[in-house]
Coordinates of C-alpha atoms in Angstrom, one line a residue:
M1407 CA 14.0 10.2 48.9
K1408 CA 16.0 12.8 50.3
K1409 CA 19.1 12.0 49.1
I1410 CA 17.9 12.1 45.9
K1411 CA 15.9 15.4 46.4
L1412 CA 19.5 16.3 48.2
I1413 CA 20.7 15.5 44.3
A1414 CA 18.2 17.2 42.4
N1415 CA 19.2 20.2 43.8
K1416 CA 23.0 20.0 44.2
V1417 CA 23.0 19.4 39.9
P1418 CA 19.6 21.5 39.2
Y1419 CA 19.7 19.9 35.5
L1420 CA 20.8 16.5 35.8
Y1421 CA 16.9 15.6 34.7
L1422 CA 17.7 16.2 31.3
I1423 CA 19.8 13.6 30.8
F1424 CA 17.2 11.2 32.0
V1425 CA 14.7 13.0 29.5
F1426 CA 17.4 13.0 26.7
A1427 CA 18.2 9.1 27.2
A1428 CA 14.4 8.6 27.3
F1429 CA 13.9 9.7 23.5
F1430 CA 17.2 8.5 22.3
L1431 CA 16.7 5.0 23.6
L1432 CA 13.0 5.1 21.9
D1433 CA 14.3 6.1 18.5
F1434 CA 17.6 3.8 18.9
I1435 CA 15.8 0.7 19.5
L1436 CA 13.3 1.3 17.0
R1437 CA 15.6 1.9 14.2
K1438 CA 18.0 -1.0 15.5
V1439 CA 15.2 -3.1 14.5
T1440 CA 14.1 -2.8 11.7
I1441 CA 18.0 -1.5 10.1
S1442 CA 17.8 -3.6 7.7
Y1443 CA 14.9 -1.6 5.5
S1444 CA 17.7 1.4 5.8
M1445 CA 19.8 2.9 3.1
L1446 CA 22.0 4.6 6.0
G1447 CA 23.7 2.6 8.9
L1448 CA 22.7 2.5 12.7
Y1449 CA 25.2 5.2 13.3
D1450 CA 25.1 7.6 10.1
R1451 CA 25.2 11.0 10.4
I1452 CA 22.1 11.9 8.8
P1453 CA 19.7 9.9 11.1
L1454 CA 22.2 10.6 14.4
F1455 CA 21.9 14.5 14.2
F1456 CA 18.6 15.0 13.5
V1457 CA 17.7 12.2 16.4
L1458 CA 20.4 14.1 18.8
G1459 CA 18.8 17.5 17.7
W1460 CA 15.0 16.7 18.3
C1461 CA 16.3 15.5 21.4
L1462 CA 18.2 18.5 22.7
I1463 CA 15.0 20.3 21.6
F1464 CA 12.7 18.2 24.0
C1465 CA 14.9 18.4 26.6
G1466 CA 15.1 22.8 26.0
L1467 CA 11.4 23.2 25.7
I1468 CA 10.9 21.1 29.0
A1469 CA 14.1 23.3 30.6
W1470 CA 11.8 26.4 29.7
I1471 CA 8.6 25.3 31.1
P1472 CA 7.0 26.2 34.2
G1473 CA 5.9 24.1 37.5
K1474 CA 3.8 21.3 37.1
I1475 CA 2.9 22.4 33.7
K1476 CA 6.7 20.9 33.2
I1477 CA 5.7 17.1 34.5
V1478 CA 2.6 17.5 32.4
F1479 CA 4.3 18.6 29.1
M1480 CA 7.2 15.3 29.5
V1481 CA 4.3 12.8 30.2
L1482 CA 2.4 13.9 27.1
L1483 CA 5.1 14.3 24.6
I1484 CA 7.1 11.2 26.1
S1485 CA 3.5 9.0 25.6
V1486 CA 2.7 9.9 22.3
F1487 CA 6.4 8.8 20.6
M1488 CA 5.7 5.7 23.2
I1489 CA 2.6 5.0 21.2
L1490 CA 4.1 6.0 18.1
T1491 CA 7.1 3.4 18.8
L1492 CA 5.2 0.4 19.1
V1493 CA 2.1 2.1 16.5
H1494 CA 5.6 2.1 13.9
G1495 CA 6.8 -2.1 15.3
T1496 CA 3.5 -3.7 14.9
Y1497 CA 3.0 -1.6 11.4
I1498 CA 6.1 -2.6 9.9
N1499 CA 5.4 -6.5 10.6
I1500 CA 2.4 -6.4 8.4
F1501 CA 2.5 -4.0 6.0
N1502 CA 6.3 -3.9 5.3
K1503 CA 5.9 0.2 6.2
F1504 CA 5.9 2.1 9.1
F1505 CA 2.8 4.4 10.2
S1506 CA 1.8 7.3 8.4
F1507 CA -0.5 9.7 9.9
S1508 CA -1.9 10.1 6.4
D1509 CA -2.8 6.5 7.3
L1510 CA -5.8 7.9 9.4
S1511 CA -8.2 7.8 7.0
L1512 CA -8.5 4.5 6.2
L1513 CA -8.7 4.3 10.1
G1514 CA -12.7 2.7 9.9
E1515 CA -12.2 0.3 7.7
G1516 CA -9.0 -1.1 9.5
T1517 CA -10.5 -1.5 12.8
Q1518 CA -13.6 -3.2 11.0
F1519 CA -11.3 -5.5 9.9
M1520 CA -8.2 -5.8 12.3
D1521 CA -7.8 -8.6 14.6
V1522 CA -5.4 -9.4 18.0
S1523 CA -3.9 -11.9 15.3
Y1524 CA -2.1 -9.2 13.4
I1525 CA 0.0 -7.6 16.3
N1526 CA 3.5 -8.9 16.0
I1527 CA 5.9 -6.4 17.9
R1528 CA 9.1 -7.3 18.7
K1529 CA 10.4 -7.9 22.7
I1530 CA 12.9 -5.1 22.2
I1531 CA 10.5 -2.1 21.3
I1532 CA 7.9 -3.2 24.0
A1533 CA 11.3 -3.3 26.7
A1534 CA 12.7 0.1 24.8
V1535 CA 8.5 1.7 25.7
I1536 CA 8.7 0.6 29.0
G1537 CA 12.6 1.9 29.8
S1538 CA 11.9 5.2 28.0
G1539 CA 8.9 5.8 30.3
L1540 CA 11.5 4.3 33.8
L1541 CA 13.6 7.0 32.2
I1542 CA 11.3 9.8 32.5
G1543 CA 9.9 9.2 36.0
I1544 CA 13.6 9.4 37.2
A1545 CA 14.0 12.3 35.4
I1546 CA 10.5 13.2 37.4
M1547 CA 11.8 12.7 40.8
L1548 CA 15.3 14.3 39.9
L1549 CA 13.1 17.6 39.3
P1550 CA 14.3 20.0 41.8
K1551 CA 11.8 20.9 44.8
D1552 CA 14.0 24.4 45.0
K1553 CA 13.5 26.1 41.6
P1554 CA 16.0 27.8 39.8
K1555 CA 15.4 31.3 39.1
H1556 CA 13.2 31.7 35.5
V1557 CA 16.2 33.3 34.1
K1558 CA 18.4 30.5 34.9
N1559 CA 15.6 28.6 32.6
W1560 CA 15.0 29.9 30.2
M1561 CA 19.1 30.1 29.8
V1562 CA 19.6 26.9 30.4
G1563 CA 16.7 26.1 28.0
T1564 CA 17.2 28.5 24.9
G1565 CA 21.1 27.2 24.9
V1566 CA 19.6 23.5 24.1
L1567 CA 16.9 24.0 22.2
L1568 CA 19.8 25.8 19.7
L1569 CA 21.8 23.1 19.9
G1570 CA 19.2 21.1 18.5
L1571 CA 18.0 23.5 16.3
G1572 CA 21.6 23.5 15.0
S1573 CA 21.6 19.5 14.7
V1574 CA 18.9 19.3 13.0
F1575 CA 20.3 21.8 10.7
F1576 CA 23.3 19.9 9.6
A1577 CA 21.8 16.9 9.3
E1578 CA 19.4 18.2 6.7
K1579 CA 22.4 19.8 5.0
S1580 CA 24.7 16.6 4.7
F1581 CA 21.9 15.8 1.9
P1582 CA 23.7 15.0 -1.0
E1583 CA 22.6 16.5 -3.9
A1584 CA 19.4 15.5 -5.4
S1585 CA 19.4 13.6 -8.5
D1586 CA 16.5 14.5 -11.4
P1587 CA 13.5 12.9 -10.3
V1588 CA 13.0 10.7 -13.1
A1589 CA 16.9 9.4 -14.0
W1590 CA 17.2 5.5 -13.3
D1591 CA 18.8 6.3 -10.5
A1592 CA 16.8 8.7 -8.6
S1593 CA 14.8 6.3 -6.5
S1594 CA 17.7 5.1 -4.9
N1595 CA 19.7 8.5 -4.0
I1596 CA 18.8 9.5 -0.5
T1597 CA 18.1 13.2 -1.0
N1598 CA 15.0 12.1 -3.4
I1599 CA 13.8 9.9 -1.2
Y1600 CA 13.7 12.5 1.7
Q1601 CA 12.6 15.3 -0.2
D1602 CA 9.4 13.4 -1.3
F1603 CA 8.8 11.4 1.3
L1604 CA 6.5 8.8 0.5
D1605 CA 8.4 5.7 1.6
T1606 CA 8.0 5.1 5.1
P1607 CA 11.0 2.9 5.6
R1608 CA 13.7 4.1 4.2
C1609 CA 12.6 7.8 5.3
L1610 CA 12.3 6.8 9.3
L1611 CA 15.2 5.7 9.0
M1612 CA 17.5 7.7 7.4
S1613 CA 15.5 11.2 9.3
G1614 CA 15.0 9.3 12.9
L1615 CA 11.3 8.7 14.5
Y1616 CA 11.2 12.7 15.6
Q1617 CA 12.1 14.5 12.4
Y1618 CA 9.8 12.0 10.7
T1619 CA 6.8 12.1 12.8
F1620 CA 7.1 16.2 12.8
K1621 CA 7.6 16.2 8.7
D1622 CA 5.0 13.3 7.8
L1623 CA 2.9 15.9 9.7
W1624 CA 3.8 18.9 8.0
E1625 CA 3.0 17.1 4.7
I1626 CA -0.2 16.6 5.4
I1627 CA -1.0 20.2 7.0
N1628 CA 1.4 22.1 4.5
P1629 CA -0.7 24.8 3.3
F1630 CA 1.5 25.1 0.3
E1631 CA 1.4 23.7 -3.1
K1632 CA 4.0 21.6 -3.8
A1633 CA 4.0 22.7 -7.4
E1634 CA 1.4 24.8 -8.9
R1635 CA -1.0 22.9 -10.9
H1636 CA -0.7 24.3 -14.5
Q1637 CA 2.6 23.4 -14.4
V1638 CA 2.3 19.6 -13.6
W1639 CA -0.2 19.6 -16.3
E1640 CA 2.5 21.2 -18.7
E1641 CA 4.8 19.1 -18.0
L1642 CA 3.1 16.1 -18.2
D1643 CA 1.3 17.5 -21.6
S1644 CA 5.1 17.5 -22.9
Y1645 CA 5.9 13.6 -21.2
F1646 CA 2.9 12.2 -23.1
E1647 CA 3.6 14.3 -26.3
E1648 CA 6.6 12.2 -26.9
Q1649 CA 5.0 8.9 -25.4
E1650 CA 3.9 7.1 -28.6
S1651 CA 0.5 7.0 -29.3
V1652 CA -0.3 4.2 -30.9
H1653 CA -0.7 0.6 -30.2
I1654 CA 0.3 -2.2 -32.3
D1655 CA -2.5 -4.8 -32.6
N1656 CA -1.7 -8.0 -31.8
E1657 CA -2.8 -11.5 -32.1
K1658 CA -5.6 -11.0 -28.4
T1659 CA -6.9 -7.7 -30.1
G1660 CA -10.4 -7.4 -29.9
I1661 CA -11.2 -11.0 -29.6
F1662 CA -13.3 -10.8 -26.6
T1663 CA -15.4 -7.6 -29.0
G1664 CA -19.0 -7.5 -28.3
K1665 CA -18.9 -10.5 -25.4
N1666 CA -20.0 -9.2 -22.0
L1667 CA -17.3 -9.1 -18.5
I1668 CA -17.2 -10.2 -15.4
L1669 CA -14.3 -8.8 -13.6
V1670 CA -13.2 -10.6 -10.5
Q1671 CA -11.5 -9.2 -7.4
L1672 CA -9.8 -12.1 -5.1
E1673 CA -9.9 -11.3 -1.5
N1674 CA -7.0 -12.6 -0.3
I1675 CA -6.8 -16.3 -2.7
D1676 CA -3.2 -16.8 -2.7
E1677 CA -1.5 -19.5 -5.2
W1678 CA -1.5 -22.3 -2.0
M1679 CA -5.0 -21.8 -2.0
L1680 CA -5.9 -22.0 -5.6
T1681 CA -5.8 -26.0 -5.8
Q1682 CA -8.0 -28.7 -7.6
E1683 CA -8.7 -30.0 -4.4
N1684 CA -9.1 -26.6 -2.8
M1685 CA -10.7 -23.9 -5.1
P1686 CA -11.7 -27.1 -7.9
N1687 CA -14.1 -24.3 -10.0
L1688 CA -11.9 -21.9 -10.2
Y1689 CA -9.1 -24.4 -10.3
Q1690 CA -10.8 -25.6 -13.6
L1691 CA -11.2 -22.1 -15.1
K1692 CA -7.6 -21.4 -14.8
E1693 CA -6.3 -24.0 -16.0
S1694 CA -8.6 -23.8 -19.5
G1695 CA -8.5 -20.4 -20.2
I1696 CA -5.5 -17.5 -20.1
D1697 CA -3.2 -18.1 -17.3
F1698 CA -1.1 -15.1 -16.4
T1699 CA 1.3 -17.6 -14.0
Q1700 CA 3.7 -14.8 -13.2
H1701 CA 1.6 -12.1 -12.1
Y1702 CA 2.5 -9.4 -8.8
S1703 CA -0.5 -7.3 -7.5
V1704 CA 2.1 -4.8 -6.9
A1705 CA 1.2 -3.0 -3.5
F1706 CA 1.7 0.4 -2.9
A1707 CA -1.4 2.4 -1.3
T1708 CA -1.8 1.2 2.7
G1709 CA -5.2 -0.4 2.3
K1710 CA -3.6 -3.6 -0.2
T1711 CA -7.4 -4.1 -1.2
F1712 CA -8.7 -0.6 -2.5
N1713 CA -4.6 -0.1 -3.7
T1714 CA -5.5 -3.1 -6.2
E1715 CA -8.9 -2.0 -6.8
F1716 CA -7.5 0.8 -8.1
I1717 CA -5.0 0.3 -9.8
V1718 CA -7.6 -2.0 -11.8
N1719 CA -10.1 0.5 -12.9
T1720 CA -8.1 3.2 -13.5
G1721 CA -5.1 2.4 -15.2
Q1722 CA -2.4 4.2 -12.3
I1723 CA -0.9 4.0 -9.6
P1724 CA -2.1 5.5 -6.0
M1725 CA 1.2 7.5 -4.3
I1726 CA 2.8 5.6 -1.5
K1727 CA 2.0 7.5 1.2
G1728 CA -1.3 10.2 1.7
Q1729 CA -4.8 10.1 2.4
A1730 CA -6.1 6.8 1.2
P1731 CA -7.1 6.9 -2.9
S1732 CA -10.2 6.3 -2.6
Y1733 CA -11.3 9.7 -0.5
I1734 CA -9.0 11.7 -2.2
Y1735 CA -8.8 10.8 -5.3
S1736 CA -12.5 10.1 -5.5
K1737 CA -13.4 13.6 -7.8
N1738 CA -11.0 12.9 -10.7
N1739 CA -11.9 12.4 -14.4
Y1740 CA -11.0 8.8 -14.8
P1741 CA -12.0 9.0 -18.7
F1742 CA -9.7 5.3 -19.8
S1743 CA -11.2 3.7 -16.3
L1744 CA -13.1 0.1 -17.2
A1745 CA -16.3 1.3 -16.4
N1746 CA -15.8 4.3 -18.4
M1747 CA -14.3 3.1 -21.3
F1748 CA -17.4 -0.4 -21.4
R1749 CA -20.3 2.4 -21.0
N1750 CA -18.7 4.2 -24.2
A1751 CA -18.5 0.9 -26.0
G1752 CA -22.7 0.5 -24.9
Y1753 CA -22.5 -1.8 -22.4
T1754 CA -24.1 -1.1 -18.8
A1755 CA -21.5 -1.3 -15.7
N1756 CA -22.0 -2.1 -12.5
S1757 CA -20.2 -2.6 -9.5
F1758 CA -21.1 -5.7 -7.1
H1759 CA -19.2 -6.0 -3.1
A1760 CA -20.5 -7.2 0.3
A1761 CA -19.2 -4.7 2.4
S1762 CA -20.6 -1.3 3.0
G1763 CA -20.4 1.9 0.3
S1764 CA -18.9 3.6 3.2
I1765 CA -16.2 1.1 3.6
Y1766 CA -13.2 2.4 1.1
N1767 CA -15.6 5.3 0.3
R1768 CA -16.6 2.6 -2.6
S1769 CA -20.2 4.5 -3.2
Q1770 CA -18.4 7.3 -4.2
A1771 CA -14.9 6.1 -5.4
H1772 CA -16.6 3.6 -8.0
K1773 CA -18.8 6.6 -9.1
A1774 CA -15.6 8.1 -9.9
F1775 CA -14.4 5.4 -12.0
G1776 CA -17.9 5.1 -14.1
Y1777 CA -19.5 2.7 -12.7
E1778 CA -23.7 2.9 -12.6
K1779 CA -24.0 1.4 -9.2
Y1780 CA -22.5 -0.1 -6.1
Y1781 CA -24.6 -2.6 -4.8
N1782 CA -23.8 -4.3 -1.5
F1783 CA -25.2 -7.1 0.4
E1784 CA -28.8 -5.7 1.4
D1785 CA -28.8 -4.7 -2.6
M1786 CA -27.8 -8.3 -3.4
G1787 CA -30.6 -9.7 -0.4
M1788 CA -27.2 -11.0 1.8
D1789 CA -27.7 -13.3 5.3
D1790 CA -24.6 -12.7 6.0
Y1791 CA -22.2 -10.4 4.1
T1792 CA -19.1 -12.6 4.9
M1793 CA -20.2 -15.3 3.2
D1794 CA -19.5 -15.5 -0.7
S1795 CA -21.6 -17.9 -1.8
Q1796 CA -24.6 -15.6 -1.5
L1797 CA -23.8 -13.6 -3.6
I1798 CA -25.3 -14.9 -6.2
G1799 CA -28.5 -13.4 -5.0
G1800 CA -27.6 -10.1 -7.0
F1801 CA -26.8 -12.3 -10.2
E1802 CA -30.2 -10.9 -11.7
L1803 CA -28.9 -7.2 -11.5
M1804 CA -25.5 -8.3 -12.5
T1805 CA -27.0 -9.5 -16.2
E1806 CA -30.0 -8.0 -16.1
N1807 CA -28.8 -5.8 -18.8
S1808 CA -26.7 -6.9 -22.6
P1809 CA -24.1 -6.3 -22.5
F1810 CA -22.6 -5.7 -19.3
F1811 CA -19.4 -5.3 -17.5
D1812 CA -19.6 -6.4 -13.5
F1813 CA -16.9 -5.6 -11.0
I1814 CA -17.5 -8.0 -8.4
I1815 CA -15.1 -8.4 -5.3
T1816 CA -15.4 -11.4 -2.9
I1817 CA -15.2 -11.0 0.9
S1818 CA -14.9 -14.9 2.0
A1819 CA -11.2 -15.3 2.7
H1820 CA -10.7 -11.8 4.1
G1821 CA -8.1 -12.2 7.3
P1822 CA -7.4 -13.2 9.8
F1823 CA -7.7 -17.3 9.3
S1824 CA -10.2 -18.5 11.8
L1825 CA -11.8 -21.7 12.4
D1826 CA -14.5 -19.6 14.0
T1827 CA -15.4 -17.8 11.3
T1828 CA -18.6 -19.1 9.7
A1829 CA -16.9 -19.2 6.0
A1830 CA -14.0 -21.7 7.9
Q1831 CA -16.9 -23.3 10.1
A1832 CA -18.8 -24.3 6.3
H1833 CA -16.1 -26.1 4.7
I1834 CA -13.2 -27.0 7.7
D1835 CA -14.6 -30.9 7.7
E1836 CA -14.3 -31.5 3.3
V1837 CA -10.6 -29.1 3.9
K1838 CA -9.2 -31.3 6.4
E1839 CA -9.8 -34.6 4.3
T1840 CA -7.8 -33.4 1.9
E1841 CA -5.3 -31.3 3.3
T1842 CA -1.9 -32.9 5.3
I1843 CA -1.2 -29.7 7.1
S1844 CA -2.4 -29.5 11.2
D1845 CA -1.9 -25.9 11.1
D1846 CA -5.2 -24.6 12.2
T1847 CA -4.7 -21.1 10.1
Y1848 CA -4.0 -22.5 7.4
L1849 CA -6.7 -24.9 7.3
A1850 CA -9.4 -21.8 8.0
G1851 CA -7.1 -19.9 5.0
M1852 CA -8.3 -23.2 3.1
A1853 CA -12.1 -23.6 4.3
Q1854 CA -12.6 -19.4 3.6
A1855 CA -11.2 -19.9 -0.2
K1856 CA -13.5 -22.9 -0.3
E1857 CA -16.5 -20.0 0.4
T1858 CA -15.1 -18.2 -2.3
D1859 CA -15.3 -20.9 -5.0
E1860 CA -18.5 -22.0 -4.3
F1861 CA -19.3 -19.0 -5.8
V1862 CA -17.2 -19.5 -8.7
G1863 CA -19.9 -22.5 -8.9
E1864 CA -22.9 -20.6 -9.0
L1865 CA -21.8 -18.1 -10.9
I1866 CA -20.8 -20.3 -13.8
K1867 CA -24.0 -22.4 -13.0
K1868 CA -26.2 -19.5 -13.2
L1869 CA -24.6 -18.2 -16.6
E1870 CA -25.2 -21.5 -18.1
E1871 CA -29.1 -21.7 -17.2
S1872 CA -29.3 -18.4 -18.1
G1873 CA -27.8 -19.0 -21.9
N1874 CA -25.4 -16.0 -21.0
I1875 CA -21.7 -18.7 -20.2
E1876 CA -20.8 -18.7 -23.9
N1877 CA -21.3 -15.2 -24.4
T1878 CA -19.8 -14.0 -20.9
V1879 CA -15.8 -13.6 -20.0
L1880 CA -14.3 -14.3 -17.0
A1881 CA -11.4 -12.8 -15.6
F1882 CA -10.1 -13.4 -12.1
Y1883 CA -7.2 -11.4 -10.3
T1884 CA -6.7 -10.8 -6.5
D1885 CA -6.0 -8.2 -4.3
H1886 CA -2.7 -9.1 -2.7
Y1887 CA -1.1 -12.1 -1.2
A1888 CA -2.2 -13.3 2.2
Y1889 CA -0.3 -11.6 3.8
S1890 CA -0.1 -11.4 8.2
T1891 CA -2.2 -14.5 8.3
I1892 CA -0.3 -17.7 8.4
S1893 CA 3.2 -17.8 10.0
S1894 CA 6.4 -17.0 8.2
E1895 CA 7.8 -20.5 8.4
L1896 CA 5.1 -21.8 6.7
E1897 CA 4.5 -18.9 4.3
L1898 CA 8.2 -19.0 3.4
E1899 CA 7.3 -23.2 2.7
L1900 CA 3.7 -22.4 0.5
K1901 CA 5.8 -19.0 -1.6
G1902 CA 9.1 -19.9 -1.8
T1903 CA 10.1 -16.5 -0.7
N1904 CA 10.2 -14.3 2.2
D1905 CA 11.4 -11.1 0.0
P1906 CA 8.6 -8.6 0.5
N1907 CA 8.1 -7.9 -2.6
L1908 CA 8.4 -11.2 -4.6
L1909 CA 5.5 -12.6 -2.2
Q1910 CA 3.4 -10.4 -4.3
K1911 CA 2.9 -13.2 -6.8
T1912 CA -1.0 -13.9 -7.1
P1913 CA -2.9 -15.5 -9.5
F1914 CA -4.4 -13.8 -12.5
F1915 CA -6.7 -15.7 -15.3
I1916 CA -9.1 -15.4 -18.1
W1917 CA -11.5 -17.7 -18.9
S1918 CA -13.8 -17.2 -22.2
A1919 CA -15.8 -20.9 -23.3
D1920 CA -13.9 -20.2 -26.7
V1921 CA -10.2 -19.7 -26.0
K1922 CA -8.3 -22.4 -25.6
P1923 CA -5.3 -23.4 -22.3
E1924 CA -2.6 -21.0 -22.8
K1925 CA 0.0 -20.2 -20.3
I1926 CA 1.5 -16.9 -20.5
T1927 CA 4.2 -16.9 -18.5
K1928 CA 5.5 -12.9 -19.5
V1929 CA 6.0 -11.6 -16.1
T1930 CA 2.8 -9.2 -15.6
N1931 CA 1.5 -6.9 -12.6
T1932 CA -1.5 -5.2 -11.8
A1933 CA -1.5 -2.1 -13.6
D1934 CA -1.3 -4.4 -16.4
I1935 CA -5.1 -5.8 -16.1
L1936 CA -7.3 -2.7 -17.8
P1937 CA -4.5 -2.3 -21.0
T1938 CA -4.7 -6.0 -21.5
L1939 CA -8.1 -6.4 -21.0
A1940 CA -8.9 -3.2 -23.1
N1941 CA -6.5 -5.0 -26.1
M1942 CA -9.0 -7.9 -26.1
F1943 CA -12.1 -6.4 -26.0
Y1944 CA -11.1 -2.9 -28.6
L1945 CA -12.2 -0.8 -26.2
D1946 CA -11.0 3.0 -27.1
L1947 CA -8.2 3.6 -24.8
E1948 CA -4.8 5.6 -25.6
Y1949 CA -2.5 3.3 -24.1
K1950 CA 0.1 6.1 -23.9
Y1951 CA -1.4 7.7 -20.6
C1952 CA -1.8 4.1 -19.1
A1953 CA 1.2 2.8 -15.8
G1954 CA 0.7 -0.7 -17.2
E1955 CA 1.1 -2.1 -20.6
D1956 CA -0.6 -4.8 -22.6
A1957 CA 0.3 -7.9 -22.3
F1958 CA 0.2 -9.1 -25.2
D1959 CA 1.9 -6.8 -26.7
E1960 CA 5.1 -7.9 -29.0
T1961 CA 7.5 -5.4 -27.5
Y1962 CA 6.7 -5.5 -23.7
Q1963 CA 9.1 -7.8 -22.0
G1964 CA 7.1 -7.4 -19.1
Y1965 CA 8.0 -6.2 -15.7
A1966 CA 6.3 -6.2 -11.9
M1967 CA 7.3 -2.3 -10.4
F1968 CA 7.2 -2.4 -6.8
S1969 CA 6.3 0.4 -4.4
D1970 CA 10.7 0.7 -4.0
F1971 CA 11.5 1.1 -7.3
S1972 CA 12.5 -2.5 -7.5
W1973 CA 11.7 -4.7 -10.2
Y1974 CA 11.1 -7.9 -11.6
D1975 CA 11.1 -9.4 -15.2
G1976 CA 11.5 -12.6 -14.1
E1977 CA 14.8 -12.6 -14.6
I1978 CA 16.9 -9.9 -12.6
Y1979 CA 15.3 -8.9 -9.3
Y1980 CA 16.5 -4.8 -9.5
D1981 CA 16.8 -3.6 -5.8
P1982 CA 17.6 0.3 -6.4
N1983 CA 19.4 -0.4 -2.9
A1984 CA 22.1 -2.7 -4.2
A1985 CA 22.1 -2.3 -7.2
D1986 CA 26.1 -2.6 -8.2
N1987 CA 27.3 -2.9 -12.1
V1988 CA 24.7 -1.7 -13.6
S1989 CA 24.2 -2.7 -17.1
D1990 CA 22.6 -0.7 -19.6
Y1991 CA 19.3 -2.5 -20.1
E1992 CA 18.8 -2.4 -16.1
K1993 CA 19.8 1.5 -16.6
S1994 CA 17.0 2.0 -19.7
T1995 CA 14.5 0.2 -17.5
A1996 CA 15.0 1.4 -14.2
E1997 CA 14.5 5.0 -15.7
M1998 CA 11.8 4.1 -17.5
I1999 CA 9.7 2.5 -14.2
N2000 CA 10.7 5.4 -11.8
N2001 CA 9.0 7.7 -15.3
K2002 CA 5.9 5.5 -14.8
I2003 CA 5.4 5.5 -11.1
N2004 CA 6.4 8.8 -10.9
V2005 CA 4.2 10.1 -14.0
S2006 CA 1.3 8.3 -12.8
W2007 CA 1.2 9.7 -9.0
D2008 CA 1.6 13.3 -11.0
V2009 CA -1.6 12.8 -12.6
L2010 CA -3.4 11.9 -9.7
E2011 CA -2.0 14.5 -7.8
S2012 CA -3.0 16.9 -10.3
D2013 CA -6.5 15.7 -11.9
Y2014 CA -4.5 15.6 -15.0
F2015 CA -7.0 14.1 -17.4
S2016 CA -9.6 17.0 -15.8
H2017 CA -7.4 19.2 -17.8
L2018 CA -7.3 16.9 -20.6
E2019 CA -10.4 16.9 -21.4
D2020 CA -11.7 20.9 -20.9
T2021 CA -8.3 20.7 -23.8
N2022 CA -9.8 18.8 -26.2

């Protein structure tokens, strides 16, 4: 200990080397472990100078601070980034994105459904966090007892701080020129990505942990508007004026005109669950209805359930990062939402879900969508909100007026998959009789899905008994694939891919007593559901305002567009990060998809439809 004190007094600023190393270690290991998401190399000058700069800034600030406050500041600062490193390391494995402070708006919802089984973090990240803490401990031990004069501290601190600021400034200036935001290659331009600051994996990995953190905070608290709302409206007016406004009728136009619709969002029901043995009721409806065999529940916003719910109801795509769409867009106007279009056609429109209306702010959000009322488990007389079969208690509420449009969200198959859940316990014996896979998590998932199927069976029975079956259309889609619920090895075996985008392939099908069985092999995505239903029910929709397309439009080739601006059309999987020798078709499709996504974001951010209604 005496030797340490002696060294500390002889080399009074030696401790700053260990402070620097502590912060550098956190960033370096986090980026090294997740570098596969990056567009830049681990040692590329942009992230490297950002990281070096911030490590120097921290050292400069610490050198400035006197006495015991220095120790408190060091410990607090490193603790914050140790926690963030652990959170990022966990988050990326669950959501394929890094944490953003905007995700805190979903904290209440997340904690209610989070389970320890979701937590999966690389040991090397944990080791880096521990190592970082040890380095700060050594730095504290090396703090000189014979303190240098305050003037010297200020001189050293200022010099180091200026060096750090210069490094960050150099990194900022090292970005290439930005592309036109709607150009086909804009999504692969690192400057566009950094300026938009929406794609969290690529943004963190090109800017480093510290620049990402402070820029992320600034994006939330920035008091200045990125663009004046009226300017955005003018740009959108020009864009939509150039779009084709006429929707050409096709073979499915108006086939369900005047019929009731029950639209069901299946929570976490993946393709491998929906088998004849495990979910016979849904399987029968799928096989005897219109089955979209290449459908993708594309994930943009963090809360994947409400992400899909939002897209289906509004026809718009929420931003990848930012406050949850259930909160920030709950005061927007949605004249072309499903609920509003059906109500304009003379229908009643109500929504049903077991969870409280405070979850995802559904009471307010569904009101904004145009629903007359959101019914929760109490309204439907459910004893156990996790049991989908009890949703049938709301049947009279669903069908008391005609024609009706009902939006139902199931819950029993929500993760985690566990044999301890009530839904799993109710059906596990049946599942074990037919399944050959012995994995407990898999079996629990199948059992929980079976509870959802039981509700569907009861729903069909009630529709038959009430005389509504012949005049009611049933449409089913899944909110997201069953992520982080089974092992990655088993998931690969069941789904045939480990690509984060292609994993999003999920069920979507429409049933009516008078339709013939049909398999639609065209690729579709969540945004296509609203215009497709609007076409089939002959609703009054301006199709040009939709982010998706009518799946039966003969001019629509079909594609899934993903949050990283990659896309898949059934043959070509286009990744803007790995696009070489791009064909004219790929170039034009990429540009079109860039337009779709960016325009949808602008529509939501500016509440464009409020402007549109004011001008009409």
